[in-house]
mmCIF file of C-alpha atoms in Angstrom:
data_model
loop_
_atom_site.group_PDB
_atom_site.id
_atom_site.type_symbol
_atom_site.label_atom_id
_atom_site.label_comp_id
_atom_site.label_asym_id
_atom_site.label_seq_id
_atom_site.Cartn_x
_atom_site.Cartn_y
_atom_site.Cartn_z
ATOM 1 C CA UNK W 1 198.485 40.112 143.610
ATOM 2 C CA UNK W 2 199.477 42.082 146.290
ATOM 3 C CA UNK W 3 196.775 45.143 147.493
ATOM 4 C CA UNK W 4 199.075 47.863 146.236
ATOM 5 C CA UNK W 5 198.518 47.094 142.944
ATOM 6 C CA UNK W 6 194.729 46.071 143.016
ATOM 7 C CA UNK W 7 192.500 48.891 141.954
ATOM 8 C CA UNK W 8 188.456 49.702 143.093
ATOM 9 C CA UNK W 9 186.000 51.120 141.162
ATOM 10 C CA UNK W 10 183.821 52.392 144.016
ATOM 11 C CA UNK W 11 180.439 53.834 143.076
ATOM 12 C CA UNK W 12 178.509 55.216 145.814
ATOM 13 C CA UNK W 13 176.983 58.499 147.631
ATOM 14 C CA UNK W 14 179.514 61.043 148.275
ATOM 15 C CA UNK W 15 178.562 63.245 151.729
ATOM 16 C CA UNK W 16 180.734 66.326 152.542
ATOM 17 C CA UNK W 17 180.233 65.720 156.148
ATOM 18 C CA UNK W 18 180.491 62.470 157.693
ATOM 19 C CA UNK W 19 180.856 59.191 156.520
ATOM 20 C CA UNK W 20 178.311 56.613 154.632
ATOM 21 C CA UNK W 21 179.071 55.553 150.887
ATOM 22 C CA UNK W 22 182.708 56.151 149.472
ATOM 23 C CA UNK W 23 183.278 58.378 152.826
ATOM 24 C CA UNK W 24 182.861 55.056 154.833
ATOM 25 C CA UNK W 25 184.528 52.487 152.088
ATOM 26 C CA UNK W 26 187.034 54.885 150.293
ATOM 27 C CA UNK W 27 189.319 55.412 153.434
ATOM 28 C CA UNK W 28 189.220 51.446 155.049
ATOM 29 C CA UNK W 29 190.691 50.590 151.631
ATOM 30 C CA UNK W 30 193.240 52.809 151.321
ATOM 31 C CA UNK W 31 194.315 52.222 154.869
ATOM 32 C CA UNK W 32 194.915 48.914 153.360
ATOM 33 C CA UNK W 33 196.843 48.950 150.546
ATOM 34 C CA UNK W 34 194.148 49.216 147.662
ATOM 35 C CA UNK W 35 193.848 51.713 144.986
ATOM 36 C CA UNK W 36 190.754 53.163 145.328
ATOM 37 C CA UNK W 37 188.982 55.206 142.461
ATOM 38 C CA UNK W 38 185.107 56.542 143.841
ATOM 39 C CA UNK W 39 182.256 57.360 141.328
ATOM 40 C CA UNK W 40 180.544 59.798 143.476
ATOM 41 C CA UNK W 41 176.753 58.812 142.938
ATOM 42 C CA UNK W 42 175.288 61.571 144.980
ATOM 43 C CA UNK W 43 177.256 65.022 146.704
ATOM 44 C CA UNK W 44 175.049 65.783 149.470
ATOM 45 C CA UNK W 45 176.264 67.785 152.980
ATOM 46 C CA UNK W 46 175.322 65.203 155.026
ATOM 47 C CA UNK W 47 173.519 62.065 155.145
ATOM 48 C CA UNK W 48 169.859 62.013 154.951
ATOM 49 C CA UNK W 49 168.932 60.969 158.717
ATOM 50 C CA UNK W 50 169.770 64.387 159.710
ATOM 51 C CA UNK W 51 167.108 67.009 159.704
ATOM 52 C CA UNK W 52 168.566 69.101 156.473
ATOM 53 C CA UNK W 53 170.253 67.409 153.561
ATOM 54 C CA UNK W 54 171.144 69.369 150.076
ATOM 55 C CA UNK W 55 172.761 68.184 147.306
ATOM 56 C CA UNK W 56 173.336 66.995 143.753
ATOM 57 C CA UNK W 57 173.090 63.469 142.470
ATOM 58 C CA UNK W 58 174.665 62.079 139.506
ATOM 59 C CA UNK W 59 172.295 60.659 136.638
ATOM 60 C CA UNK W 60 172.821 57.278 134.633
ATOM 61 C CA UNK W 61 174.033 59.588 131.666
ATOM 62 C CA UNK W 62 176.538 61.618 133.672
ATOM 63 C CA UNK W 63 178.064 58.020 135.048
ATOM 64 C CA UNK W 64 178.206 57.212 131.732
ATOM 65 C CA UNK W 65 179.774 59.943 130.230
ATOM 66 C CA UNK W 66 182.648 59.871 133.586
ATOM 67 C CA UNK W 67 183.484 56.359 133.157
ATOM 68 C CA UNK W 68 183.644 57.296 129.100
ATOM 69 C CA UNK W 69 186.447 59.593 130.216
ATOM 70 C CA UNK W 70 188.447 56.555 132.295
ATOM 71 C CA UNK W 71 187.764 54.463 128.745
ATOM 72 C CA UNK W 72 189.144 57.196 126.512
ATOM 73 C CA UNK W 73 192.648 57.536 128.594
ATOM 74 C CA UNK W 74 192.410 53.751 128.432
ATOM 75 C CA UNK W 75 192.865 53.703 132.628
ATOM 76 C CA UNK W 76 189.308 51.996 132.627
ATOM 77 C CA UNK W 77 191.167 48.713 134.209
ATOM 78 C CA UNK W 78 189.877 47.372 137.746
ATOM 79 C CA UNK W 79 190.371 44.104 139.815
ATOM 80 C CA UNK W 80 187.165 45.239 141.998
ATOM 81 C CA UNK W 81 183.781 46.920 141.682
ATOM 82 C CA UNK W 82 181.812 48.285 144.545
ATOM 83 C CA UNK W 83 178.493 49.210 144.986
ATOM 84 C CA UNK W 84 176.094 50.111 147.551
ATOM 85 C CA UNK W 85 173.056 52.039 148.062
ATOM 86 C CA UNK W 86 171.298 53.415 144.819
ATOM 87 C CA UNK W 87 168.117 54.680 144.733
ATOM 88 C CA UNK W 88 167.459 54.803 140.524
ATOM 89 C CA UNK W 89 166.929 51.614 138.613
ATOM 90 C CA UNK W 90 168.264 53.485 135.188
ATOM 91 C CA UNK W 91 171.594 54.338 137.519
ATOM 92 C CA UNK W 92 171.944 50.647 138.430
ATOM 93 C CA UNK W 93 171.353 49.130 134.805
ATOM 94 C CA UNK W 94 174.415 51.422 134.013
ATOM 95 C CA UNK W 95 176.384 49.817 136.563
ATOM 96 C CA UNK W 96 175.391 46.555 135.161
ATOM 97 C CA UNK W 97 176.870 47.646 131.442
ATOM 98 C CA UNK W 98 179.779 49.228 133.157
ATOM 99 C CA UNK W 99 180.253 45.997 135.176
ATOM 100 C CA UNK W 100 179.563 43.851 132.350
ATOM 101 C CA UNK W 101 182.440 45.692 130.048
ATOM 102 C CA UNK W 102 185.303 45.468 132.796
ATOM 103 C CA UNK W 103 184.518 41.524 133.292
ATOM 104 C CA UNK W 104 185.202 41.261 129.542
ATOM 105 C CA UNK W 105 188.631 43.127 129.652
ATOM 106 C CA UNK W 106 189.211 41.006 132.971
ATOM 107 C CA UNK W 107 187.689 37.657 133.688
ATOM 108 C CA UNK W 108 189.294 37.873 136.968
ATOM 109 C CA UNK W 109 187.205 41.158 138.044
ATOM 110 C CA UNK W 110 185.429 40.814 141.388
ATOM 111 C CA UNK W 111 182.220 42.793 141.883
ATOM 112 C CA UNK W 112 181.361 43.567 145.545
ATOM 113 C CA UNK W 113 177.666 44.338 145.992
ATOM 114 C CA UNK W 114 175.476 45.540 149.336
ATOM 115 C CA UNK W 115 172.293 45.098 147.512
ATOM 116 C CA UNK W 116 170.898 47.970 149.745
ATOM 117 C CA UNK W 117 166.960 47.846 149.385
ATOM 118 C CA UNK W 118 165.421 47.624 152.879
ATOM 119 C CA UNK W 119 165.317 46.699 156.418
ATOM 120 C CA UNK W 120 163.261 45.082 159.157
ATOM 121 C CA UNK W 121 161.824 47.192 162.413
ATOM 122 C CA UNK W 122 160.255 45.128 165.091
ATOM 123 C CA UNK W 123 160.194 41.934 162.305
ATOM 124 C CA UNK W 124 158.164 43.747 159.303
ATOM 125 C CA UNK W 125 160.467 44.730 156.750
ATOM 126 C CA UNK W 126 160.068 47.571 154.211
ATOM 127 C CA UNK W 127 161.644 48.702 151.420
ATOM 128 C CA UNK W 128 163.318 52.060 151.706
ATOM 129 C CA UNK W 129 164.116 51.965 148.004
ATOM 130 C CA UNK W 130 161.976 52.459 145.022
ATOM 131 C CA UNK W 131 160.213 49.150 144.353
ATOM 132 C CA UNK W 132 161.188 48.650 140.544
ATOM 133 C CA UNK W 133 164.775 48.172 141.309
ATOM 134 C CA UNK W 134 164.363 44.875 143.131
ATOM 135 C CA UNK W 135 164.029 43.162 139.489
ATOM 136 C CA UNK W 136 166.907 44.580 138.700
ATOM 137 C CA UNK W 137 169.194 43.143 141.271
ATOM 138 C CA UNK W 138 167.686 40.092 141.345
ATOM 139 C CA UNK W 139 167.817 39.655 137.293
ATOM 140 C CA UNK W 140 171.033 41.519 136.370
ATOM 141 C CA UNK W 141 173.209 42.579 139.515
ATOM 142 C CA UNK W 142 172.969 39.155 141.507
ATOM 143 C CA UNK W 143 173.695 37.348 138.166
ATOM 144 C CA UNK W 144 176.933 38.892 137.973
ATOM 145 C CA UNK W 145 178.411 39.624 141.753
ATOM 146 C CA UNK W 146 180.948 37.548 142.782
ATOM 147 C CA UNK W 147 180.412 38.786 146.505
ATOM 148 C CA UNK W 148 177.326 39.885 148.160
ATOM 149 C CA UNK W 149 175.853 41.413 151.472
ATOM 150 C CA UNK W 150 172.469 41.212 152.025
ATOM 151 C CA UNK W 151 170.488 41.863 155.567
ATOM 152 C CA UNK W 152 168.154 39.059 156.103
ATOM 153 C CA UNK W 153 165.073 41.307 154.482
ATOM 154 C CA UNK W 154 167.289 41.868 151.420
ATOM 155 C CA UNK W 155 168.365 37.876 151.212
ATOM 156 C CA UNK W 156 164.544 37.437 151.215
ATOM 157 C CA UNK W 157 163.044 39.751 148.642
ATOM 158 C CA UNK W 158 165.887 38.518 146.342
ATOM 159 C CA UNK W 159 165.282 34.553 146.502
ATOM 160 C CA UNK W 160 161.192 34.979 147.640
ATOM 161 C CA UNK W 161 161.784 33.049 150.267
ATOM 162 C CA UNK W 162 161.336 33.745 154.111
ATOM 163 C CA UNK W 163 163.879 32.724 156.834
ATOM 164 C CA UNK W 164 162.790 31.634 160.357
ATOM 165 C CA UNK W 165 165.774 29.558 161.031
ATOM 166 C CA UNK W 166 169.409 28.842 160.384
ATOM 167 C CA UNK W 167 168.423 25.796 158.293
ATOM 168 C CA UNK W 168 166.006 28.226 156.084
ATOM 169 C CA UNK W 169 168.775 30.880 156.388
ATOM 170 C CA UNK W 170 171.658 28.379 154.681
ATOM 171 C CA UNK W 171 169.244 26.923 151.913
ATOM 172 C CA UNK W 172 168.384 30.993 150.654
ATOM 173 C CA UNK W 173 171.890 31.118 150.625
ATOM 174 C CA UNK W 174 172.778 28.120 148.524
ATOM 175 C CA UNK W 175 169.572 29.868 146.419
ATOM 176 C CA UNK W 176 171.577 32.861 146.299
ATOM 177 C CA UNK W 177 174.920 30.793 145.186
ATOM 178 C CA UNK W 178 172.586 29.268 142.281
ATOM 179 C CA UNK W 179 171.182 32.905 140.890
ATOM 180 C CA UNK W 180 175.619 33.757 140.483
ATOM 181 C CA UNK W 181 177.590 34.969 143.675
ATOM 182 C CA UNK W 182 180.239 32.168 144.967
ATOM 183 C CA UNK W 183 180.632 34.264 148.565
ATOM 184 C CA UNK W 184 177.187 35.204 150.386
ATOM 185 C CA UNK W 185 177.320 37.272 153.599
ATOM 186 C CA UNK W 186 174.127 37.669 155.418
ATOM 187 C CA UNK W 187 175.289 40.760 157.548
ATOM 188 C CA UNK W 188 172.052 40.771 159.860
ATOM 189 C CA UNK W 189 169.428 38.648 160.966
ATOM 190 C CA UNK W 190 166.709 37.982 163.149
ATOM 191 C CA UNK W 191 167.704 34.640 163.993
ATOM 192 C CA UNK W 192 168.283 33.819 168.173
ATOM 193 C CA UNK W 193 171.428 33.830 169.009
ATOM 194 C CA UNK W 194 172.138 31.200 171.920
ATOM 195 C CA UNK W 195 174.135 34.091 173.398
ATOM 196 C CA UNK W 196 170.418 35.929 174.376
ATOM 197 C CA UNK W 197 169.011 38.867 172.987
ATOM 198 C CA UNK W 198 172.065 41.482 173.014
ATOM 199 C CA UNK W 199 173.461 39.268 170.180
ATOM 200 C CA UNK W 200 173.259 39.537 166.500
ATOM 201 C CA UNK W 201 173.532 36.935 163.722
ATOM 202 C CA UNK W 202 175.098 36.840 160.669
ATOM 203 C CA UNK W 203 175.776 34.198 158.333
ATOM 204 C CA UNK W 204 178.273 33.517 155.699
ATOM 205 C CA UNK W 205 178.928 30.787 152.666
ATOM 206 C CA UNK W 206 181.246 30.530 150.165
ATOM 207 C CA UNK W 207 181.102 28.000 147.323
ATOM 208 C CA UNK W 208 184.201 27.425 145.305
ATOM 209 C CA UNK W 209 184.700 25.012 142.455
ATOM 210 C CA UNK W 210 187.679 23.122 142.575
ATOM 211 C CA UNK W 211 190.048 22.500 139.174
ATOM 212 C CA UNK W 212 188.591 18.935 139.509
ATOM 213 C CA UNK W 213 184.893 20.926 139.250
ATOM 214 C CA UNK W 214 183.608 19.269 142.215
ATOM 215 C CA UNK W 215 182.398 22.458 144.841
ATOM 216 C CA UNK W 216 183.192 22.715 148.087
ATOM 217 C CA UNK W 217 180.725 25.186 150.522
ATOM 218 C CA UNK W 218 182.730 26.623 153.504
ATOM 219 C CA UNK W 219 179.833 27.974 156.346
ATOM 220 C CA UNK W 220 179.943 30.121 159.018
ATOM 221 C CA UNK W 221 177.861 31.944 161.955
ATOM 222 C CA UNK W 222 179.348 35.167 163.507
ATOM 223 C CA UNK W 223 177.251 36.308 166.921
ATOM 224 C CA UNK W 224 178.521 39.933 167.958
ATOM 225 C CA UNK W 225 177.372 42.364 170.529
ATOM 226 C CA UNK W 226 174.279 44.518 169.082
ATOM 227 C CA UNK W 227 175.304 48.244 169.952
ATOM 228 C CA UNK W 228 172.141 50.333 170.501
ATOM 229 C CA UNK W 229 172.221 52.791 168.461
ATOM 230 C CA UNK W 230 171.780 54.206 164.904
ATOM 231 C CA UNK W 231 174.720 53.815 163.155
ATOM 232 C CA UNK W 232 174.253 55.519 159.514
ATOM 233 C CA UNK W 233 177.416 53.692 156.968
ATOM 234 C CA UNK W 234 177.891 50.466 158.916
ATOM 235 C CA UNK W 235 176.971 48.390 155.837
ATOM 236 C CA UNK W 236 179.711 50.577 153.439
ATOM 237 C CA UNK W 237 181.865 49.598 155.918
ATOM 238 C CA UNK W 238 181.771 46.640 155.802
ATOM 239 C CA UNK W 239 180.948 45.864 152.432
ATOM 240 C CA UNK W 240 184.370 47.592 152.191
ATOM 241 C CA UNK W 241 186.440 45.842 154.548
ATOM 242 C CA UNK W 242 185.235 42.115 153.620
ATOM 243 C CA UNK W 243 186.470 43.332 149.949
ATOM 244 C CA UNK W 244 189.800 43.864 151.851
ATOM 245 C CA UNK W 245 189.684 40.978 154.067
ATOM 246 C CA UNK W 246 188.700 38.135 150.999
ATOM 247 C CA UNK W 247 191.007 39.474 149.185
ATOM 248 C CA UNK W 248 193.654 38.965 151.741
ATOM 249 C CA UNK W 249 192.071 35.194 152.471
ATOM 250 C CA UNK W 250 190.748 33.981 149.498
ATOM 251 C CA UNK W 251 190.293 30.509 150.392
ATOM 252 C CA UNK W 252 189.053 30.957 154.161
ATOM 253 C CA UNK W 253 185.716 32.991 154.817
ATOM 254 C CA UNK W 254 186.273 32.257 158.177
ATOM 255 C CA UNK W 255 189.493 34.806 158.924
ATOM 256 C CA UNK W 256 188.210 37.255 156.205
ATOM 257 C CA UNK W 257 184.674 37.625 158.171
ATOM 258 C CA UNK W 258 186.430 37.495 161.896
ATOM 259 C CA UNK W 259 188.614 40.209 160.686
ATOM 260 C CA UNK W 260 185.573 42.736 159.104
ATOM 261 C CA UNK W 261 183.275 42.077 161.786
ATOM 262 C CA UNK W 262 185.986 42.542 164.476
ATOM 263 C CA UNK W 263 186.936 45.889 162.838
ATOM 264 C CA UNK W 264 183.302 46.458 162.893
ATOM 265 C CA UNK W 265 183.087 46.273 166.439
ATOM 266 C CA UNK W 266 185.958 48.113 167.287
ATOM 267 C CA UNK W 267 184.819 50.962 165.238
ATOM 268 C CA UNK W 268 181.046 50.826 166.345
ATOM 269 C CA UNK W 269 182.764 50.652 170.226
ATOM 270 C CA UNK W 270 184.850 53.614 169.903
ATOM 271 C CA UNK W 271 181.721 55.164 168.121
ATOM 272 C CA UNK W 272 179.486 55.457 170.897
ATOM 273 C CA UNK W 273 181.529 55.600 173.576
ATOM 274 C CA UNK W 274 182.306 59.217 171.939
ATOM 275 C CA UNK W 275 179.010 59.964 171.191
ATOM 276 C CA UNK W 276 177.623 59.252 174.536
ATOM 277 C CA UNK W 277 180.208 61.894 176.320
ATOM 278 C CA UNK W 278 179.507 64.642 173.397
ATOM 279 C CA UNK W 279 175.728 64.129 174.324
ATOM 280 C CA UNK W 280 176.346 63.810 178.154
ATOM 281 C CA UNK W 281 175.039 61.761 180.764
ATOM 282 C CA UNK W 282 171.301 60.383 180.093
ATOM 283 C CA UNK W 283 170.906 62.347 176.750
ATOM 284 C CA UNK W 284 170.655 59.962 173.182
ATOM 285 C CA UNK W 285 173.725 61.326 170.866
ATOM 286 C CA UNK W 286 172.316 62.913 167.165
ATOM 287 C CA UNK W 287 173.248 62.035 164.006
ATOM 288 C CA UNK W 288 176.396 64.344 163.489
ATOM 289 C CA UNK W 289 177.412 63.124 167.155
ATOM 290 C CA UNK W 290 176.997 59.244 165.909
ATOM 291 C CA UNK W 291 178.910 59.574 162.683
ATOM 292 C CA UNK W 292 181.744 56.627 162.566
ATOM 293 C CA UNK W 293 184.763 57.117 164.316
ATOM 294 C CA UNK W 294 186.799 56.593 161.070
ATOM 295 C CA UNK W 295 189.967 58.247 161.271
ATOM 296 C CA UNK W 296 190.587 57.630 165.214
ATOM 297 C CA UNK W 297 189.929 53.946 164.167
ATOM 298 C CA UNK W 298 192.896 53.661 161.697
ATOM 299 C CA UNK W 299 194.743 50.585 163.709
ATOM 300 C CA UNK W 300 191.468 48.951 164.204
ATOM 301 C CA UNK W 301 190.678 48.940 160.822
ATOM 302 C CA UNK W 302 194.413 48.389 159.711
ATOM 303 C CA UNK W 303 195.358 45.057 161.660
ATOM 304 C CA UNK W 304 192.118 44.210 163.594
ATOM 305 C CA UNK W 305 192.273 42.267 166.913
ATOM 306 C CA UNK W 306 189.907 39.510 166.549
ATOM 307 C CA UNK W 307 187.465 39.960 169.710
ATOM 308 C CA UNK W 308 184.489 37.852 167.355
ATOM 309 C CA UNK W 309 185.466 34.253 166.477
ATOM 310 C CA UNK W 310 183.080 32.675 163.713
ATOM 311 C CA UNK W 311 182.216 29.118 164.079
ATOM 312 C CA UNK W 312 182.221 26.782 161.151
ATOM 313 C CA UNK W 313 178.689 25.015 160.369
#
């Protein structure tokens, strides 16, 4: 099926200024080729690592009652969901009925999921969500995601299990394979890369079955640049773009990862190279200052040069 034709269901925040949520996911998509239809989960001015946020946010009922008008024209018809940051566990069981009902009208549905709970600072992670929804993604979002992205932390609290090395890293994984999704990206880690300090890890695994049922697990390692500074929307973005990307590559993880993380760094490059000469020489760029370069990055995000190679494991 080509893009054109391939519709999201994207439910996520909604800022007037910047871009996180369907700001940071809605646009990539479009750029290419997919329909893209955003549930705005929250409509707040900004994002909330500025000093002043206001805003509105959308209750389980109201999501309810706005996908009941998509039922009632019958236009309730998706080939992807996408989710990302939610901070109310009634909210999320929604999206698991919602989720649940468009998998029944098409078996072929493919639910993209950041499972956006919490991060690590200096090695100790903490949740930055409310506590009760990590039950609910482990028991009823996980069970039915066909892709997910999890940080390290997040891969963690959903198996119970801690990661010191790769090894650790591929068998929580395969754990997370077991509890439903066939492709597992672990967008961050903690892991060394052999390339020093400056370099990040993430990991990737995708388990198909065959038609003769036996599986076959394609693994890869992706080390890119770490770019110092605090990006807010990074993980909608590419939540967003590996939808794209796997779409475009079903069968090979590989290209569909080199493509999204490439992007990634193309965008995050341009990104603070503009920041730093808003904030001038010596001075750390703010938060409206550090907002993605998302329109100037169009190309980049439209036919990526790959400048980060994964390696097969």
């Amino acid at each position: 099926m080509e893009a054109a034709e391939c519709r999201v269901l994207s439910i996520q925040s909604h800022v007037v200024r910047g871009y996180v949520g369907n700001k940071a996911a809605t646009f990539p998509l479009q750029v290419l080729g997919f329909e893209v239809d955003p549930v705005n989960s929250v409509q707040f001015s900004n994002h909330t690592g500025y000093a002043n946020w206001k805003g509105q946010v959308l209750n389980s009922d109201e999501l309810h009652e706005v996908y009941e008008g998509l039922k009632l024209n019958n236009v309730n018809h998706y080939d992807y969901v996408l989710t990302g940051y939610t901070r109310d566990a009634s909210f999320l069981a929604m999206v698991v009925d919602i989720v649940q009902e468009l998998k029944q009208q098409n078996s072929n549905l493919v639910y993209v999921c950041d499972p956006v709970m919490g991060d690590k600072w200096d090695g100790e992670g903490s949740m930055y969500v409310p506590k009760d929804l990590l039950p609910v993604y482990r028991d009823k979002i996980v069970p039915i995601a066909d892709i997910i992205t999890p940080n390290q932390f997040e891969a963690e609290l959903l198996t119970g299990r801690k990661i010191h090395t790769e090894k650790e890293a591929l068998e929580v994984m395969d754990m997370l394979h077991a509890m439903g999704p066939e492709t597992v990206v672990i967008t961050s880690s903690d892991l060394q890369s052999s390339l020093g300090n400056d370099f990040l890890i993430a990991l990737g695994s995708q388990r198909k079955t065959r038609a003769d049922g036996t599986r076959v697990t394609q693994r890869i390692r992706m080390e890119s640049p770490k770019v110092d500074a605090d990006f807010v929307g990074t993980g909608d973005l590419f939540a967003a773009m590996l939808l794209a990307w796997t779409h475009k590559h079903p069968n090979n993880l590989k290209v569909a990862c080199e493509k999204t993380v490439s992007a990634m760094q193309h965008v995050l490059q341009r990104t603070i190279k503009c920041a730093k000469a808003q904030a001038g020489k010596g001075k750390k760029p703010n938060p409206a200052q550090l907002e993605l370069r998302m329109v100037q990055s169009k190309k980049d995000i439209e036919n990526p040069e790959i400048i980060i190679k994964a390696i097969e494991l």
